Short mmCIF file of C-alpha atoms in Angstrom, two decimals:
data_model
loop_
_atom_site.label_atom_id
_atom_site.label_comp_id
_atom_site.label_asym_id
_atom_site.label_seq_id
_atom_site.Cartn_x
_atom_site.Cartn_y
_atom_site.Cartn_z
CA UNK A 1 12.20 8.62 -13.40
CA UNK A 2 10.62 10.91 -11.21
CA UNK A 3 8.20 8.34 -10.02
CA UNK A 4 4.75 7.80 -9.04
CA UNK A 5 3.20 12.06 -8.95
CA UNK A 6 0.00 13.35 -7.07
CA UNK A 7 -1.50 16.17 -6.56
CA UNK A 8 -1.88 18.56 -4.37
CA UNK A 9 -0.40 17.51 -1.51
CA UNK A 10 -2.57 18.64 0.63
CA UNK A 11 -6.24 19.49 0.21
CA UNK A 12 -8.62 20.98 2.99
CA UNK A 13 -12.32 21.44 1.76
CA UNK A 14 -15.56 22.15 2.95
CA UNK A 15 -18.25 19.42 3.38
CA UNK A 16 -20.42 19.15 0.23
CA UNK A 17 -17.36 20.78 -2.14
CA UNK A 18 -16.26 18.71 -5.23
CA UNK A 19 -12.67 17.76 -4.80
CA UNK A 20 -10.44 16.07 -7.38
CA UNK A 21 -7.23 13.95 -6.55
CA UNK A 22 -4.52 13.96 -9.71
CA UNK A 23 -2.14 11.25 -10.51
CA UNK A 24 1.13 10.37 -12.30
CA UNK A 25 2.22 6.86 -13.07
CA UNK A 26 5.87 5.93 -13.53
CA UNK A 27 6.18 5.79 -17.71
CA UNK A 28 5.71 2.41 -18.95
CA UNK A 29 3.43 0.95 -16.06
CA UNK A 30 0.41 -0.16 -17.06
CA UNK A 31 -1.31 -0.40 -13.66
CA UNK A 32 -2.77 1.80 -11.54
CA UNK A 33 -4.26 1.61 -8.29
CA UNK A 34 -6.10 4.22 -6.23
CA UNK A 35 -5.96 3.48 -1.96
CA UNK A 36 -7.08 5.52 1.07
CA UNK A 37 -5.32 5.30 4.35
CA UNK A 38 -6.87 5.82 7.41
CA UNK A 39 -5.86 4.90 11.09
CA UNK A 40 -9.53 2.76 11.60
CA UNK A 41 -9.36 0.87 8.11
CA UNK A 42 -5.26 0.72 7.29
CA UNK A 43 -5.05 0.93 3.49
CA UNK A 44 -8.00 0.08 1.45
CA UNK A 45 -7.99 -0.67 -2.32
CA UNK A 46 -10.56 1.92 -4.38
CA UNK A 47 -10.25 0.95 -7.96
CA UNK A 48 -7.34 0.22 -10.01
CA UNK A 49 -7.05 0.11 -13.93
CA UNK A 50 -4.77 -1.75 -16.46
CA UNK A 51 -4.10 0.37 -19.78
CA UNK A 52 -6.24 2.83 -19.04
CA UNK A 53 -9.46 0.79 -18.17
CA UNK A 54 -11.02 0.41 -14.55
CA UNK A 55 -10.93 -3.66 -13.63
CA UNK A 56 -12.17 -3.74 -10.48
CA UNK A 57 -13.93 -0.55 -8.65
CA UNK A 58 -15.37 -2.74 -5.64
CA UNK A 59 -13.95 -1.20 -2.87
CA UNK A 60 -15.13 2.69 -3.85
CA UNK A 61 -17.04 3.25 -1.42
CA UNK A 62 -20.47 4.86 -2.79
CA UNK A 63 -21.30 6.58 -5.74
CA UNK A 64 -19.74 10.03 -4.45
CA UNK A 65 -16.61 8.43 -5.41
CA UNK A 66 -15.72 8.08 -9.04
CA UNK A 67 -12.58 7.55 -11.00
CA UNK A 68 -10.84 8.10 -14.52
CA UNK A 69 -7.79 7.22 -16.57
CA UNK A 70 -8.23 9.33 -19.88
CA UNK A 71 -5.01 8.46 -21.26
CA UNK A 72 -2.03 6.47 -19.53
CA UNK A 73 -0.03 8.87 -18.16
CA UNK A 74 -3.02 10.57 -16.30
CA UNK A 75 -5.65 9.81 -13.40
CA UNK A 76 -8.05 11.46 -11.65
CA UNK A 77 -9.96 10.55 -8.24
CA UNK A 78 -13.35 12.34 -7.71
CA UNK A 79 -15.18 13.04 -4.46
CA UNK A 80 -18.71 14.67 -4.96
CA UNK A 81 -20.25 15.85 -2.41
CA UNK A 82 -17.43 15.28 0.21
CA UNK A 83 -17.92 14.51 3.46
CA UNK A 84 -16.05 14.89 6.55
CA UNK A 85 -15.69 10.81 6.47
CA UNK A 86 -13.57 11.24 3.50
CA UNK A 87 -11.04 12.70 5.52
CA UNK A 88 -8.52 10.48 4.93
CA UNK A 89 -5.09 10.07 3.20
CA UNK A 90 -5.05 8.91 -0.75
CA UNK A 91 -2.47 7.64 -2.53
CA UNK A 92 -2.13 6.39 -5.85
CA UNK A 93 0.79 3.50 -7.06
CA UNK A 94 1.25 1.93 -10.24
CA UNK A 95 2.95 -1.15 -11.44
CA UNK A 96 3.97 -3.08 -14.64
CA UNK A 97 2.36 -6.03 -16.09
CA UNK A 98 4.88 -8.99 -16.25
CA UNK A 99 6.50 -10.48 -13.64
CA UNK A 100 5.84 -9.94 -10.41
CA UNK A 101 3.98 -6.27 -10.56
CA UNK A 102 5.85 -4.61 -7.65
CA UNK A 103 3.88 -1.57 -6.68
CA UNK A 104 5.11 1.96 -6.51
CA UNK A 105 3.90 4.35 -4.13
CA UNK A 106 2.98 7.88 -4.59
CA UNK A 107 3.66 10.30 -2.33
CA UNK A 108 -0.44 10.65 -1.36
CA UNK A 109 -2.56 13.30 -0.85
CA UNK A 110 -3.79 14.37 2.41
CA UNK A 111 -7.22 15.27 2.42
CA UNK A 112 -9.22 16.91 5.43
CA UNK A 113 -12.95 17.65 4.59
CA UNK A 114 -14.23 19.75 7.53
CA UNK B 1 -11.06 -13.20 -1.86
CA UNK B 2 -7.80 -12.98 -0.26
CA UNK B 3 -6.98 -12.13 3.32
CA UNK B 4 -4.28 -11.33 4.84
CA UNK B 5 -3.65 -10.96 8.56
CA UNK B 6 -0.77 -9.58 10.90
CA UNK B 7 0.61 -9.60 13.93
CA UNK B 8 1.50 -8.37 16.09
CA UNK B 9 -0.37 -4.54 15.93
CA UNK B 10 2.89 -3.18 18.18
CA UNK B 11 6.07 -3.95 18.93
CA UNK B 12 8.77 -1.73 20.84
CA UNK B 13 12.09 -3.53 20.74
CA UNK B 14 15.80 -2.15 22.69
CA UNK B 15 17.69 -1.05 20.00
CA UNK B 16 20.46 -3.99 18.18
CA UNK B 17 17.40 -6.32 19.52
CA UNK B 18 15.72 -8.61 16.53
CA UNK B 19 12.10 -7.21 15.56
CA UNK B 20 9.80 -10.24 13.78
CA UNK B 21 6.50 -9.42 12.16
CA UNK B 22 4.30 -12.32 10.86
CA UNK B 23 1.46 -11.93 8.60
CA UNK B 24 -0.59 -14.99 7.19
CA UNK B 25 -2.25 -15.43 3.80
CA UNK B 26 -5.77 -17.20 3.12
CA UNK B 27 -5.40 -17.70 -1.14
CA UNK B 28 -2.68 -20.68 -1.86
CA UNK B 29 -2.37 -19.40 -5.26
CA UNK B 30 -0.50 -16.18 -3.74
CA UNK B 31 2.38 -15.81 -5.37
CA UNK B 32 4.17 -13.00 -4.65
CA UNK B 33 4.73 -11.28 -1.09
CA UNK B 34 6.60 -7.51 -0.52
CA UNK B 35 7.01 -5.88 2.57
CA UNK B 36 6.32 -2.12 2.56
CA UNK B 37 8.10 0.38 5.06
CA UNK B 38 5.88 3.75 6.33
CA UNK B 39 7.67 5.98 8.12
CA UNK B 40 5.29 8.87 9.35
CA UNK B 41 3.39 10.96 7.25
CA UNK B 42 5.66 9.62 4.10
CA UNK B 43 4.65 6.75 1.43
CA UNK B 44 4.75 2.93 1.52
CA UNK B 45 7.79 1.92 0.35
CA UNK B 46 9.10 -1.12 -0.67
CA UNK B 47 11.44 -3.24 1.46
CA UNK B 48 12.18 -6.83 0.63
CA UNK B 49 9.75 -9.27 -1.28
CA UNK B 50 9.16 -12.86 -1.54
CA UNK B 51 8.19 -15.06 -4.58
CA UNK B 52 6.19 -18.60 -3.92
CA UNK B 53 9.57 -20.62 -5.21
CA UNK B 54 11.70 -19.45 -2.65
CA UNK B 55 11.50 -19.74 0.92
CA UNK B 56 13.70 -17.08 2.19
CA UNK B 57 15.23 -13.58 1.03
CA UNK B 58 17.81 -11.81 3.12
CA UNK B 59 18.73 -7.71 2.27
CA UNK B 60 21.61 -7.03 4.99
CA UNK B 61 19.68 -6.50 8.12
CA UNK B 62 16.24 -7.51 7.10
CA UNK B 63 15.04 -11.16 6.08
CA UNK B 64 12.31 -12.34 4.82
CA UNK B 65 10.64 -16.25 5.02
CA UNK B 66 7.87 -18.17 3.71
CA UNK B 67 6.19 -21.71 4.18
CA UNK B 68 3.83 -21.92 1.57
CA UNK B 69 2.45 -25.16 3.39
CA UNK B 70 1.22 -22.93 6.38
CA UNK B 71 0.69 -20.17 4.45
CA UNK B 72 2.23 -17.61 6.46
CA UNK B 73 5.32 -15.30 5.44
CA UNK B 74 7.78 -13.24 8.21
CA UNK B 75 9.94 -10.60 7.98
CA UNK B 76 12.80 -10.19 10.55
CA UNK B 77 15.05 -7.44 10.87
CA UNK B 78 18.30 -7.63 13.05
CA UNK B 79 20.22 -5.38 14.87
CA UNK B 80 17.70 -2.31 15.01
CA UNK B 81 18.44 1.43 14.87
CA UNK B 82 15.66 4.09 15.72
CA UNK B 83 15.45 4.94 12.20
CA UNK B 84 13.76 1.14 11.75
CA UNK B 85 10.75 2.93 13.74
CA UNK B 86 8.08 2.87 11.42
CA UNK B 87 4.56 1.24 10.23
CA UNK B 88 5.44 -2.31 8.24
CA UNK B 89 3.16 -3.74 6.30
CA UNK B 90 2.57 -7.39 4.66
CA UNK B 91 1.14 -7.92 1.34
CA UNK B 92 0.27 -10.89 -0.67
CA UNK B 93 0.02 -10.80 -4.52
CA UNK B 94 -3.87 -12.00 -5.43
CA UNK B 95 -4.26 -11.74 -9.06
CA UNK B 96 -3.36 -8.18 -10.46
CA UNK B 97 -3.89 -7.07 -7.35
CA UNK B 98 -2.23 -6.94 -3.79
CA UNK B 99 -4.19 -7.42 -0.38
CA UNK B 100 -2.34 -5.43 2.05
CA UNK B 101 -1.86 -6.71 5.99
CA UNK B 102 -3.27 -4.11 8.64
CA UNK B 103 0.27 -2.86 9.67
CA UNK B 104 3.08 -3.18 12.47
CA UNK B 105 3.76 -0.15 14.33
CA UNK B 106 7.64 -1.05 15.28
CA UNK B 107 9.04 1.42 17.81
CA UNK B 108 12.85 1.14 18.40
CA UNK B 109 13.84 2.05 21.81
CA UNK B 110 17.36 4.08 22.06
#
């Protein structure tokens, strides 16, 4: 398995552009989590869905931030307007219901809103 | 909610010196506790993990222990190399979800 995918890799927009984060689960987890890493705040849980549906959104930050799972081998996180406080690095795991749900990491997606 | 704390922030060790990070847990129906290696600009990766029903897990040169009664969980690793330089962080399992620790930075020393 190739593992957890995102895309790009790096993104560097302009404050007030739309910018859309893609993600990849590893086939057959049924979890998936959306963080953002930054030095001030460490890693911080966005949202995270199981088949498909968000379960708990709390920690996106404002309504600029939103988040979809169409089908389960496909996510998308949504910044609109970005800011340069988004800055930040996102990355995206999943994980698989049963046991103990160890979480795979993606390989994130630096983003640098100037 | 959960919380999950560790220390210390830093820690620069001589290389084949022991490195200890300790990380505490507020939920007592945590479960579940992995250790995640970051080595710069790459992903968290997993390292070692913990259930509740044991109380310690050893990998070659990294360990891992738990008292549920203190709630508090440590990972030691032995004999460093350089290439143990990296961010480590603690989780605990809190539901579906995990609550991550704020991070070691471990620098080995040559």
């Amino acid at each position: 398995d190739a593992g957890v995918i995102q895309s790009p890799r790096h993104e560097v927009t302009e404050m007030g552009q739309e910018v859309t984060l893609r993600c990849k689960p590893i086939s057959g987890h049924d979890y998936l989590f959306w963080y953002r890493q930054t030095m001030m705040r460490g890693l911080e849980l966005l949202i995270y869905f199981n088949n498909n549906v968000p379960i708990d959104d709390s920690g996106m930050p404002e309504d600029r931030f939103s988040a979809k799972m169409p089908n389960a081998s496909f996510s998308t996180l949504k910044i609109q307007p970005s800011e340069p406080r988004d800055s930040a690095v996102y990355f995206c795991a999943s994980s698989k219901s049963g046991g103990f749900m160890e979480q795979y990491f993606g390989p994130g997606t630096r983003l640098t809103v100037t | 909610g959960e919380n999950v704390e560790q220390h210390p922030s830093t820690l620069s060790v001589q290389e084949g010196d022991s490195a200890v990070i300790k990380c505490t847990y507020s939920d007592s129906a945590s479960n579940y506790f992995p250790w995640y290696k970051q080595e710069l600009g790459k992903r968290p990766q997993l390292i070692i993990d913990i259930r509740s029903n044991v109380g310690e897990k050893k990998d070659q040169r990294i360990a891992v222990t738990l008292n549920k009664t203190a709630k508090h969980f440590s990972l030691h690793i032995t004999e460093t190399q350089p290439e143990d330089s990296a961010v480590y962080f603690c989780a605990a399992r809190w539901g579906q979800n995990f609550v991550f620790g704020p991070g070691t930075r471990l620098s080995v020393l040559p």
